[in-house]
PDB file of C-alpha atoms (C1' of nucleotides) in Angstrom:
ATOM      1  CA  UNK A1082      74.961 127.528  76.785  1.00 34.00           C
ATOM      2  CA  UNK A1083      75.121 129.588  79.913  1.00 29.00           C
ATOM      3  CA  UNK A1084      73.317 132.847  80.179  1.00 29.00           C
ATOM      4  CA  UNK A1085      73.921 135.768  82.442  1.00 29.00           C
ATOM      5  CA  UNK A1086      72.598 139.228  82.919  1.00 29.00           C
ATOM      6  CA  UNK A1087      74.859 142.171  82.313  1.00 37.00           C
ATOM      7  CA  UNK A1088      75.174 144.261  85.447  1.00 34.00           C
ATOM      8  CA  UNK A1089      73.645 147.679  85.144  1.00 34.00           C
ATOM      9  CA  UNK A1090      75.876 149.253  87.738  1.00 33.00           C
ATOM     10  CA  UNK A1091      78.759 151.362  86.562  1.00 37.00           C
ATOM     11  CA  UNK A1092      82.099 149.887  87.437  1.00 40.00           C
ATOM     12  CA  UNK A1093      85.478 151.312  86.456  1.00 41.00           C
ATOM     13  CA  UNK A1094      86.711 149.778  83.272  1.00 44.00           C
ATOM     14  CA  UNK A1095      83.483 148.016  82.474  1.00 45.00           C
ATOM     15  CA  UNK A1096      81.648 148.426  79.272  1.00 49.00           C
ATOM     16  CA  UNK A1097      80.014 151.803  79.570  1.00 48.00           C
ATOM     17  CA  UNK A1098      76.709 151.270  77.979  1.00 47.00           C
ATOM     18  CA  UNK A1099      74.563 149.612  80.580  1.00 41.00           C
ATOM     19  CA  UNK A1100      75.671 152.148  83.120  1.00 40.00           C
ATOM     20  CA  UNK A1101      75.250 154.967  80.686  1.00 46.00           C
ATOM     21  CA  UNK A1102      71.755 153.775  80.049  1.00 41.00           C
ATOM     22  CA  UNK A1103      71.024 153.992  83.731  1.00 40.00           C
ATOM     23  CA  UNK A1104      72.502 157.386  84.322  1.00 39.00           C
ATOM     24  CA  UNK A1105      71.148 158.963  81.190  1.00 38.00           C
ATOM     25  CA  UNK A1106      67.658 157.658  81.582  1.00 38.00           C
ATOM     26  CA  UNK A1107      67.489 158.813  85.129  1.00 39.00           C
ATOM     27  CA  UNK A1108      67.997 162.450  84.436  1.00 41.00           C
ATOM     28  CA  UNK A1109      68.330 163.754  80.920  1.00 42.00           C
ATOM     29  CA  UNK A1110      66.765 161.002  78.893  1.00 41.00           C
ATOM     30  CA  UNK A1111      64.730 163.441  76.850  1.00 44.00           C
ATOM     31  CA  UNK A1112      67.793 165.472  76.006  1.00 45.00           C
ATOM     32  CA  UNK A1113      69.423 162.481  74.371  1.00 45.00           C
ATOM     33  CA  UNK A1114      66.670 162.107  71.825  1.00 48.00           C
ATOM     34  CA  UNK A1115      66.229 158.360  72.093  1.00 50.00           C
ATOM     35  CA  UNK A1116      64.564 155.706  74.155  1.00 54.00           C
ATOM     36  CA  UNK A1117      66.311 152.709  75.576  1.00 50.00           C
ATOM     37  CA  UNK A1118      63.374 150.618  74.656  1.00 49.00           C
ATOM     38  CA  UNK A1119      65.224 147.411  74.172  1.00 51.00           C
ATOM     39  CA  UNK A1120      68.406 145.754  75.226  1.00 53.00           C
ATOM     40  CA  UNK A1121      70.199 142.570  74.459  1.00 53.00           C
ATOM     41  CA  UNK A1122      73.642 141.096  74.558  1.00 52.00           C
ATOM     42  CA  UNK A1123      75.591 138.999  72.134  1.00 44.00           C
ATOM     43  CA  UNK A1124      76.459 135.366  71.975  1.00 44.00           C
ATOM     44  CA  UNK A1125      80.056 134.365  72.281  1.00 43.00           C
ATOM     45  CA  UNK A1126      80.273 133.682  68.609  1.00 40.00           C
ATOM     46  CA  UNK A1127      80.928 137.148  67.428  1.00 38.00           C
ATOM     47  CA  UNK A1128      80.785 136.135  63.793  1.00 35.00           C
ATOM     48  CA  UNK A1129      77.101 135.524  64.062  1.00 38.00           C
ATOM     49  CA  UNK A1130      74.910 137.929  62.244  1.00 39.00           C
ATOM     50  CA  UNK A1131      73.313 140.616  64.345  1.00 40.00           C
ATOM     51  CA  UNK A1132      70.073 139.986  62.594  1.00 41.00           C
ATOM     52  CA  UNK A1133      70.013 136.504  64.006  1.00 41.00           C
ATOM     53  CA  UNK A1134      69.593 138.008  67.427  1.00 42.00           C
ATOM     54  CA  UNK A1135      66.400 139.510  66.308  1.00 40.00           C
ATOM     55  CA  UNK A1136      65.149 136.283  64.851  1.00 38.00           C
ATOM     56  CA  UNK A1137      62.887 133.884  66.587  1.00 35.00           C
ATOM     57  CA  UNK A1138      65.657 131.415  67.232  1.00 32.00           C
ATOM     58  CA  UNK A1139      67.453 133.303  69.957  1.00 34.00           C
ATOM     59  CA  UNK A1140      66.272 133.012  73.519  1.00 31.00           C
ATOM     60  CA  UNK A1141      65.777 136.261  75.335  1.00 33.00           C
ATOM     61  CA  UNK A1142      65.889 136.941  79.035  1.00 29.00           C
ATOM     62  CA  UNK A1143      63.821 139.681  80.530  1.00 27.00           C
ATOM     63  CA  UNK A1144      64.811 141.417  83.686  1.00 29.00           C
ATOM     64  CA  UNK A1145      61.605 140.628  85.433  1.00 29.00           C
ATOM     65  CA  UNK A1146      60.606 137.373  83.748  1.00 29.00           C
ATOM     66  CA  UNK A1147      61.625 134.914  81.109  1.00 27.00           C
ATOM     67  CA  UNK A1148      60.228 134.348  77.684  1.00 30.00           C
ATOM     68  CA  UNK A1149      61.347 133.275  74.274  1.00 31.00           C
ATOM     69  CA  UNK A1150      62.213 135.804  71.654  1.00 34.00           C
ATOM     70  CA  UNK A1151      59.275 134.555  69.644  1.00 31.00           C
ATOM     71  CA  UNK A1152      57.068 135.645  72.478  1.00 32.00           C
ATOM     72  CA  UNK A1153      58.955 138.834  72.998  1.00 35.00           C
ATOM     73  CA  UNK A1154      58.760 139.690  69.329  1.00 36.00           C
ATOM     74  CA  UNK A1155      55.038 139.792  69.679  1.00 34.00           C
ATOM     75  CA  UNK A1156      55.547 142.374  72.389  1.00 37.00           C
ATOM     76  CA  UNK A1157      58.134 144.318  70.472  1.00 38.00           C
ATOM     77  CA  UNK A1158      55.772 147.027  69.395  1.00 39.00           C
ATOM     78  CA  UNK A1159      57.573 150.263  70.218  1.00 35.00           C
ATOM     79  CA  UNK A1160      54.330 151.736  71.467  1.00 34.00           C
ATOM     80  CA  UNK A1161      54.059 148.989  74.011  1.00 34.00           C
ATOM     81  CA  UNK A1162      57.626 149.497  75.027  1.00 33.00           C
ATOM     82  CA  UNK A1163      57.211 153.200  75.485  1.00 32.00           C
ATOM     83  CA  UNK A1164      54.248 152.767  77.739  1.00 32.00           C
ATOM     84  CA  UNK A1165      56.431 152.079  80.746  1.00 29.00           C
ATOM     85  CA  UNK A1166      59.494 153.826  82.080  1.00 30.00           C
ATOM     86  CA  UNK A1167      60.712 150.458  83.261  1.00 30.00           C
ATOM     87  CA  UNK A1168      61.028 149.177  79.747  1.00 31.00           C
ATOM     88  CA  UNK A1169      64.119 151.095  78.813  1.00 31.00           C
ATOM     89  CA  UNK A1170      66.042 148.023  79.827  1.00 30.00           C
ATOM     90  CA  UNK A1171      63.443 145.592  78.772  1.00 31.00           C
ATOM     91  CA  UNK A1172      65.222 142.532  77.601  1.00 32.00           C
ATOM     92  CA  UNK A1173      68.706 141.246  77.506  1.00 33.00           C
ATOM     93  CA  UNK A1174      70.577 138.130  76.624  1.00 34.00           C
ATOM     94  CA  UNK A1175      74.165 137.318  77.301  1.00 34.00           C
ATOM     95  CA  UNK A1176      76.187 134.173  77.210  1.00 34.00           C
ATOM     96  CA  UNK A1177      79.182 133.537  79.367  1.00 33.00           C
ATOM     97  CA  UNK A1178      82.773 132.855  78.445  1.00 35.00           C
ATOM     98  CA  UNK A1179      85.997 134.714  78.132  1.00 38.00           C
ATOM     99  CA  UNK A1180      84.626 136.841  75.354  1.00 40.00           C
ATOM    100  CA  UNK A1181      81.942 138.314  77.528  1.00 43.00           C
ATOM    101  CA  UNK A1182      83.209 141.803  76.792  1.00 67.00           C
ATOM    102  CA  UNK A1183      81.060 141.819  73.700  1.00 75.00           C
ATOM    103  CA  UNK A1184      77.697 143.279  74.114  1.00 80.00           C
ATOM    104  CA  UNK A1185      74.984 144.569  71.857  1.00 79.00           C
ATOM    105  CA  UNK A1186      71.805 146.401  72.476  1.00 77.00           C
ATOM    106  CA  UNK A1187      68.983 147.763  70.440  1.00 80.00           C
ATOM    107  CA  UNK A1188      67.296 151.052  71.018  1.00 78.00           C
ATOM    108  CA  UNK A1189      64.838 153.322  69.344  1.00 79.00           C
ATOM    109  CA  UNK A1190      66.518 156.490  68.175  1.00 75.00           C
ATOM    110  CA  UNK A1191      66.671 158.781  65.209  1.00 71.00           C
ATOM    111  CA  UNK A1192      70.316 159.497  65.928  1.00 69.00           C
ATOM    112  CA  UNK A1193      72.992 157.747  63.925  1.00 68.00           C
ATOM    113  CA  UNK A1194      75.629 157.932  66.628  1.00 69.00           C
ATOM    114  CA  UNK A1195      74.703 157.828  70.280  1.00 67.00           C
ATOM    115  CA  UNK A1196      76.682 159.785  72.804  1.00 69.00           C
ATOM    116  CA  UNK A1197      77.692 157.156  75.332  1.00 73.00           C
ATOM    117  CA  UNK A1198      80.256 159.344  77.004  1.00 77.00           C
ATOM    118  CA  UNK A1199      83.264 158.041  75.139  1.00 83.00           C
ATOM    119  CA  UNK A1200      84.973 159.520  72.137  1.00 86.00           C
ATOM    120  CA  UNK A1201      84.847 157.387  69.006  1.00 90.00           C
ATOM    121  CA  UNK A1202      86.654 157.515  65.683  1.00 91.00           C
ATOM    122  CA  UNK A1203      84.912 156.087  62.671  1.00 93.00           C
ATOM    123  CA  UNK A1204      87.163 153.773  60.704  1.00 93.00           C
ATOM    124  CA  UNK A1205      84.867 151.996  58.335  1.00 92.00           C
ATOM    125  CA  UNK A1206      81.480 151.742  56.741  1.00 92.00           C
ATOM    126  CA  UNK A1207      80.205 148.642  55.060  1.00 91.00           C
ATOM    127  CA  UNK A1208      77.121 147.470  53.296  1.00 89.00           C
ATOM    128  CA  UNK A1209      76.335 143.995  54.547  1.00 87.00           C
ATOM    129  CA  UNK A1210      74.321 141.461  52.654  1.00 85.00           C
ATOM    130  CA  UNK A1211      71.919 140.730  55.474  1.00 81.00           C
ATOM    131  CA  UNK A1212      70.947 144.354  55.954  1.00 84.00           C
ATOM    132  CA  UNK A1213      70.191 147.063  53.369  1.00 86.00           C
ATOM    133  CA  UNK A1214      71.339 149.640  55.889  1.00 88.00           C
ATOM    134  CA  UNK A1215      75.075 150.335  56.124  1.00 89.00           C
ATOM    135  CA  UNK A1216      77.066 149.146  59.120  1.00 92.00           C
ATOM    136  CA  UNK A1217      79.428 151.687  60.665  1.00 93.00           C
ATOM    137  CA  UNK A1218      82.615 150.798  62.527  1.00 93.00           C
ATOM    138  CA  UNK A1219      84.084 152.876  65.332  1.00 93.00           C
ATOM    139  CA  UNK A1220      87.161 152.679  67.540  1.00 91.00           C
ATOM    140  CA  UNK A1221      87.627 154.366  70.877  1.00 89.00           C
ATOM    141  CA  UNK A1222      89.794 157.449  70.374  1.00 86.00           C
ATOM    142  CA  UNK A1223      91.527 157.090  73.721  1.00 84.00           C
ATOM    143  CA  UNK A1224      95.209 156.185  73.517  1.00 79.00           C
ATOM    144  CA  UNK A1225      95.751 152.505  74.159  1.00 79.00           C
ATOM    145  CA  UNK A1226      92.068 151.690  74.276  1.00 83.00           C
ATOM    146  CA  UNK A1227      91.088 149.043  71.747  1.00 82.00           C
ATOM    147  CA  UNK A1228      87.359 149.042  72.263  1.00 87.00           C
ATOM    148  CA  UNK A1229      85.340 148.930  69.064  1.00 90.00           C
ATOM    149  CA  UNK A1230      81.710 149.325  68.299  1.00 89.00           C
ATOM    150  CA  UNK A1231      79.488 148.679  65.332  1.00 91.00           C
ATOM    151  CA  UNK A1232      76.308 150.511  64.590  1.00 90.00           C
ATOM    152  CA  UNK A1233      73.606 149.493  62.191  1.00 89.00           C
ATOM    153  CA  UNK A1234      69.921 150.021  61.823  1.00 87.00           C
ATOM    154  CA  UNK A1235      67.528 147.162  62.259  1.00 84.00           C
ATOM    155  CA  UNK A1236      66.131 145.696  59.068  1.00 81.00           C
ATOM    156  CA  UNK A1237      62.545 145.387  60.108  1.00 80.00           C
ATOM    157  CA  UNK A1238      62.247 148.716  61.850  1.00 81.00           C
ATOM    158  CA  UNK A1239      64.810 151.339  60.887  1.00 81.00           C
ATOM    159  CA  UNK A1240      63.812 153.469  63.837  1.00 82.00           C
ATOM    160  CA  UNK A1241      65.811 151.015  65.932  1.00 84.00           C
ATOM    161  CA  UNK A1242      69.609 151.081  66.059  1.00 86.00           C
ATOM    162  CA  UNK A1243      71.663 148.020  66.967  1.00 86.00           C
ATOM    163  CA  UNK A1244      74.914 148.924  68.682  1.00 87.00           C
ATOM    164  CA  UNK A1245      77.551 146.287  69.326  1.00 87.00           C
ATOM    165  CA  UNK A1246      80.523 146.891  71.617  1.00 86.00           C
ATOM    166  CA  UNK A1247      83.653 144.760  71.674  1.00 86.00           C
ATOM    167  CA  UNK A1248      86.219 145.047  74.406  1.00 84.00           C
ATOM    168  CA  UNK A1249      86.505 146.844  77.699  1.00 83.00           C
ATOM    169  CA  UNK A1250      87.623 150.427  78.122  1.00 81.00           C
ATOM    170  CA  UNK A1251      90.854 150.779  80.060  1.00 77.00           C
ATOM    171  CA  UNK A1252      90.070 154.334  81.047  1.00 77.00           C
ATOM    172  CA  UNK A1253      87.299 156.394  82.562  1.00 70.00           C
ATOM    173  CA  UNK A1254      84.599 157.821  80.397  1.00 69.00           C
ATOM    174  CA  UNK A1255      84.888 161.570  79.978  1.00 61.00           C
ATOM    175  CA  UNK A1256      81.171 161.638  80.615  1.00 55.00           C
ATOM    176  CA  UNK A1257      81.505 160.010  84.008  1.00 54.00           C
ATOM    177  CA  UNK A1258      84.176 162.463  85.031  1.00 49.00           C
ATOM    178  CA  UNK A1259      81.824 165.245  84.155  1.00 49.00           C
ATOM    179  CA  UNK A1260      78.805 163.541  85.571  1.00 48.00           C
ATOM    180  CA  UNK A1261      80.324 162.766  88.926  1.00 47.00           C
TER     181      UNK A1261
ATOM    182  C1'  DC B1477      96.971 172.317  60.984  1.00 71.31           C
ATOM    183  C1'  DG B1478      95.139 168.634  63.551  1.00 71.31           C
ATOM    184  C1'  DA B1479      91.328 165.649  64.238  1.00 71.31           C
ATOM    185  C1'  DG B1480      87.698 163.212  62.307  1.00 71.31           C
ATOM    186  C1'  DT B1481      85.235 161.181  58.129  1.00 71.31           C
ATOM    187  C1'  DT B1482      84.891 158.909  53.712  1.00 71.31           C
ATOM    188  C1'  DT B1483      85.608 155.196  50.765  1.00 71.31           C
ATOM    189  C1'  DG B1484      88.010 152.017  47.806  1.00 71.31           C
ATOM    190  C1'  DA B1485      91.320 148.485  48.463  1.00 71.31           C
ATOM    191  C1'  DC B1486      93.036 144.868  50.942  1.00 71.31           C
ATOM    192  C1'  DC B1487      92.985 140.895  54.142  1.00 71.31           C
ATOM    193  C1'  DC B1488      91.112 136.866  56.159  1.00 71.31           C
ATOM    194  C1'  DG B1489      87.961 133.206  57.294  1.00 71.31           C
ATOM    195  C1'  DC B1490      84.617 130.144  55.597  1.00 71.31           C
ATOM    196  C1'  DG B1491      81.911 127.290  52.506  1.00 71.31           C
ATOM    197  C1'  DC B1492      81.802 124.896  48.251  1.00 71.31           C
TER     198       DC B1492
ATOM    199  C1'  DG C 241      91.622 126.795  44.745  1.00 71.31           C
ATOM    200  C1'  DC C 242      88.043 130.106  44.262  1.00 71.31           C
ATOM    201  C1'  DG C 243      84.447 133.228  45.371  1.00 71.31           C
ATOM    202  C1'  DC C 244      81.967 135.629  48.815  1.00 71.31           C
ATOM    203  C1'  DG C 245      81.140 138.321  52.851  1.00 71.31           C
ATOM    204  C1'  DG C 246      82.679 140.842  56.707  1.00 71.31           C
ATOM    205  C1'  DG C 247      86.254 143.571  59.006  1.00 71.31           C
ATOM    206  C1'  DT C 248      90.160 146.732  58.738  1.00 71.31           C
ATOM    207  C1'  DC C 249      93.472 149.875  56.634  1.00 71.31           C
ATOM    208  C1'  DA C 250      94.958 154.075  54.841  1.00 71.31           C
ATOM    209  C1'  DA C 251      95.086 157.909  51.618  1.00 71.31           C
ATOM    210  C1'  DA C 252      92.309 161.631  50.404  1.00 71.31           C
ATOM    211  C1'  DC C 253      89.161 164.743  51.919  1.00 71.31           C
ATOM    212  C1'  DT C 254      86.457 167.875  55.108  1.00 71.31           C
ATOM    213  C1'  DC C 255      85.880 170.828  58.859  1.00 71.31           C
ATOM    214  C1'  DG C 256      86.671 173.794  62.754  1.00 71.31           C
TER     215       DG C 256
END
DNA sequence: CGAGTTTGACCCGCGC
DNA sequence: GCGCGGGTCAAACTCG
């Protein structure tokens, strides 16, 4: 299984979130009301349960070093994470393949829906067996854009939200137009 | 009145 | 074939 890091530089048409993380954290992080304390990407197999990514079986790659998720879980105390500004993009995992447009990340926030600069329409809500918290389904509201995202709260610590994106936007984010 | 949300129903894949 | 779980649809509803 190959592993690659998701670029954190905003590129037109790329998934917005890594770049949004960068831009938001750099200036108005406090205004957003959440911390990008953690970050990870999905395996190719999209059918896998999100919770499995938080289990000890999944390897995790840090930006500055490597460690297993078992090790990282010991360091997953939010207090530890918040101690450094560099930890907003602490860890990430991504596997290669044609389906690399799927990405998930986990962040500490009280908000249910994060403003990532795009406009989303909610089209479903589902209780899943593996998580007592409901999973919400969103589609990008832009015409012709088929990007979807799922949002659910982590089982172990409901202060963390797991957001999963599928697909690549075929348009600019309204946020970036404003921002730039 | 249009856009967005809610929610039950439906569909589909998978395991047995 | 059947049941289960997850994802999507769409009508009804809410809100500005």
